[in-house]
Amino acid sequence: MKGGLALFLGRVGGVAGALVLGQVVLGLTFVVGARTMTPATLGLIATCAAIGQVAATVVDFGLINYLVRETASGRVTSAHARALTAAKRPWALAALLVVGGASSVLFAPDPVAGLLLTFVGAGVWEAQNANGLLRAQERFGKASTGQILGRVGGLVAVVVLALVGAGDASLATAIPLSFVLEAVLDRVFLGRAGTRRREGRGEIVAAHRESVGFGLATLAVSAQQLDTPLATAGGGAYEGGLYAAGGRLIGPLNFLANSVGLVAGPWLARAGTDPAALRVEERRVLRVSVALCVAPLLLAVVGPPLIPLLLGAEYESSGTVFAVLAVGAVIVTLNQPFAVILQNRGRPQVVAVGIAIGLGVGLVATFVLASLGGAVWAAVGYVISQLVIFVFLGLGARRVRRDGVMATPTAGAASEGPEPS
């Protein structure tokens, strides 16, 4: 493939840089917010935010990542991809606002924070879809710019509110604002859609049928956010806050791993159906993923002494939580190429089954371990989840490569031909 390793690394580096920088800024937002509130309040706010983020991933059901791959391969036009997401928007946002409102009623520390946190899921869904549509057009720079500026907007909001004495509302404002701002900027970058055809319900259902593997793969990356409500339910709001503090600061490492999946999907799709060429590109993706494991290993060492200095003495246990989750981030990084290889070779169902089992086992472990040992033990549940996924996806990828299984053109949403030049 033209450009080879340098081009692939350049794209991974660009996407990873934006994702990691965005997560670093989001981590700073949580640091500022955490220093203005107790761990218990932080735990409740983080629980509402986590429910909204995971709900957005579930509602998306892998559609946007599926459309990115199909657009890159030429089986779906950019206009068709945009029309599908537009057709889905009304019911998706309605569902997310209902979920956000319900979680806020149950967990928010006060009515004002609850009202603000209601919009987290809707903001995340809009940001993910607008960002994905830009990536489908290979406008990675614009996608990165929107994401980073959105996170910076959230950081500015939390700092300003903290300075004026509205500490408890600062984080509840900053979280949804960062995603809504990203979505608005990305929509500006996308421009007007022009003449838009109406997509029927059957076309959306067909696209979702193909995207289920992508949806469960994306849930694996979101599993940490799903862990936060379970840690809170098992260990209480205080332990949930300690877990959330460590979990939010580990975010850049998980998104570093996720960058491999975001770039490798369309990259392998362009490799075509030549077995030799595809194997070369798959080995390239695997090598890059292994190299990226160095970062979480190093941070697992420095996290325990550093985090109490950032957050305060009350959050000392969050340092240990961070170290355990960093070990899980190593496994997440290794899982990404296996998932992409299986999806590209037409085996998304293997990814779906492996991740569903891994998530189920890990989430049960998180709740049980949080009940027994608090936040630190809850973090072990995340590691267990990723280990189970690693075994399933690793064995599945080895099998399809050994048997020479190649992807076949998909049906439904993929029926539209390549976009005319």
mmCIF file of C-alpha atoms in Angstrom, residues 52-65 68 85 96 120-135 143 147 151 179 182-183 186-187 190 218 221-222 225 255 258 262:
data_model
loop_
_atom_site.group_PDB
_atom_site.id
_atom_site.type_symbol
_atom_site.label_atom_id
_atom_site.label_comp_id
_atom_site.label_asym_id
_atom_site.label_seq_id
_atom_site.Cartn_x
_atom_site.Cartn_y
_atom_site.Cartn_z
ATOM 1 C CA GLY A 52 -25.094 8.884 29.419
ATOM 2 C CA GLN A 53 -21.863 7.998 27.596
ATOM 3 C CA VAL A 54 -22.552 4.278 27.589
ATOM 4 C CA ALA A 55 -26.161 4.879 26.520
ATOM 5 C CA ALA A 56 -24.880 6.864 23.530
ATOM 6 C CA THR A 57 -22.640 3.942 22.549
ATOM 7 C CA VAL A 58 -25.516 1.480 22.880
ATOM 8 C CA VAL A 59 -27.907 3.668 20.860
ATOM 9 C CA ASP A 60 -25.294 4.150 18.145
ATOM 10 C CA PHE A 61 -24.966 0.341 17.979
ATOM 11 C CA GLY A 62 -21.737 0.603 15.994
ATOM 12 C CA LEU A 63 -23.428 2.357 13.068
ATOM 13 C CA ILE A 64 -20.966 5.218 12.676
ATOM 14 C CA ASN A 65 -17.831 3.035 12.759
ATOM 15 C CA VAL A 68 -16.672 4.830 8.226
ATOM 16 C CA THR A 85 -27.344 9.173 10.601
ATOM 17 C CA LEU A 96 -30.956 9.363 25.187
ATOM 18 C CA VAL A 120 -24.611 14.069 28.309
ATOM 19 C CA GLY A 121 -25.826 11.103 26.241
ATOM 20 C CA ALA A 122 -27.352 13.271 23.514
ATOM 21 C CA GLY A 123 -24.184 15.375 23.310
ATOM 22 C CA VAL A 124 -21.949 12.320 23.081
ATOM 23 C CA TRP A 125 -24.081 10.754 20.315
ATOM 24 C CA GLU A 126 -24.053 13.922 18.225
ATOM 25 C CA ALA A 127 -20.305 14.378 18.715
ATOM 26 C CA GLN A 128 -19.516 10.749 17.829
ATOM 27 C CA ASN A 129 -21.572 10.856 14.656
ATOM 28 C CA ALA A 130 -20.301 14.201 13.414
ATOM 29 C CA ASN A 131 -16.722 13.143 14.169
ATOM 30 C CA GLY A 132 -17.260 9.825 12.375
ATOM 31 C CA LEU A 133 -18.672 11.513 9.277
ATOM 32 C CA LEU A 134 -15.546 13.668 9.085
ATOM 33 C CA ARG A 135 -13.330 10.586 9.454
ATOM 34 C CA ALA A 143 -12.286 15.859 13.378
ATOM 35 C CA GLN A 147 -12.777 17.283 19.561
ATOM 36 C CA ARG A 151 -12.764 19.559 25.556
ATOM 37 C CA PHE A 179 -19.468 17.154 23.831
ATOM 38 C CA GLU A 182 -17.547 19.333 19.698
ATOM 39 C CA ALA A 183 -20.708 18.313 17.851
ATOM 40 C CA ASP A 186 -17.893 19.219 13.603
ATOM 41 C CA ARG A 187 -21.221 20.072 11.974
ATOM 42 C CA LEU A 190 -19.067 19.138 7.575
ATOM 43 C CA THR A 218 -16.994 0.044 20.764
ATOM 44 C CA VAL A 221 -13.720 0.753 24.970
ATOM 45 C CA SER A 222 -16.681 2.204 26.900
ATOM 46 C CA GLN A 225 -17.502 4.176 31.916
ATOM 47 C CA PHE A 255 -8.188 6.316 23.599
ATOM 48 C CA ASN A 258 -8.834 3.215 20.304
ATOM 49 C CA LEU A 262 -10.252 4.072 14.210
#
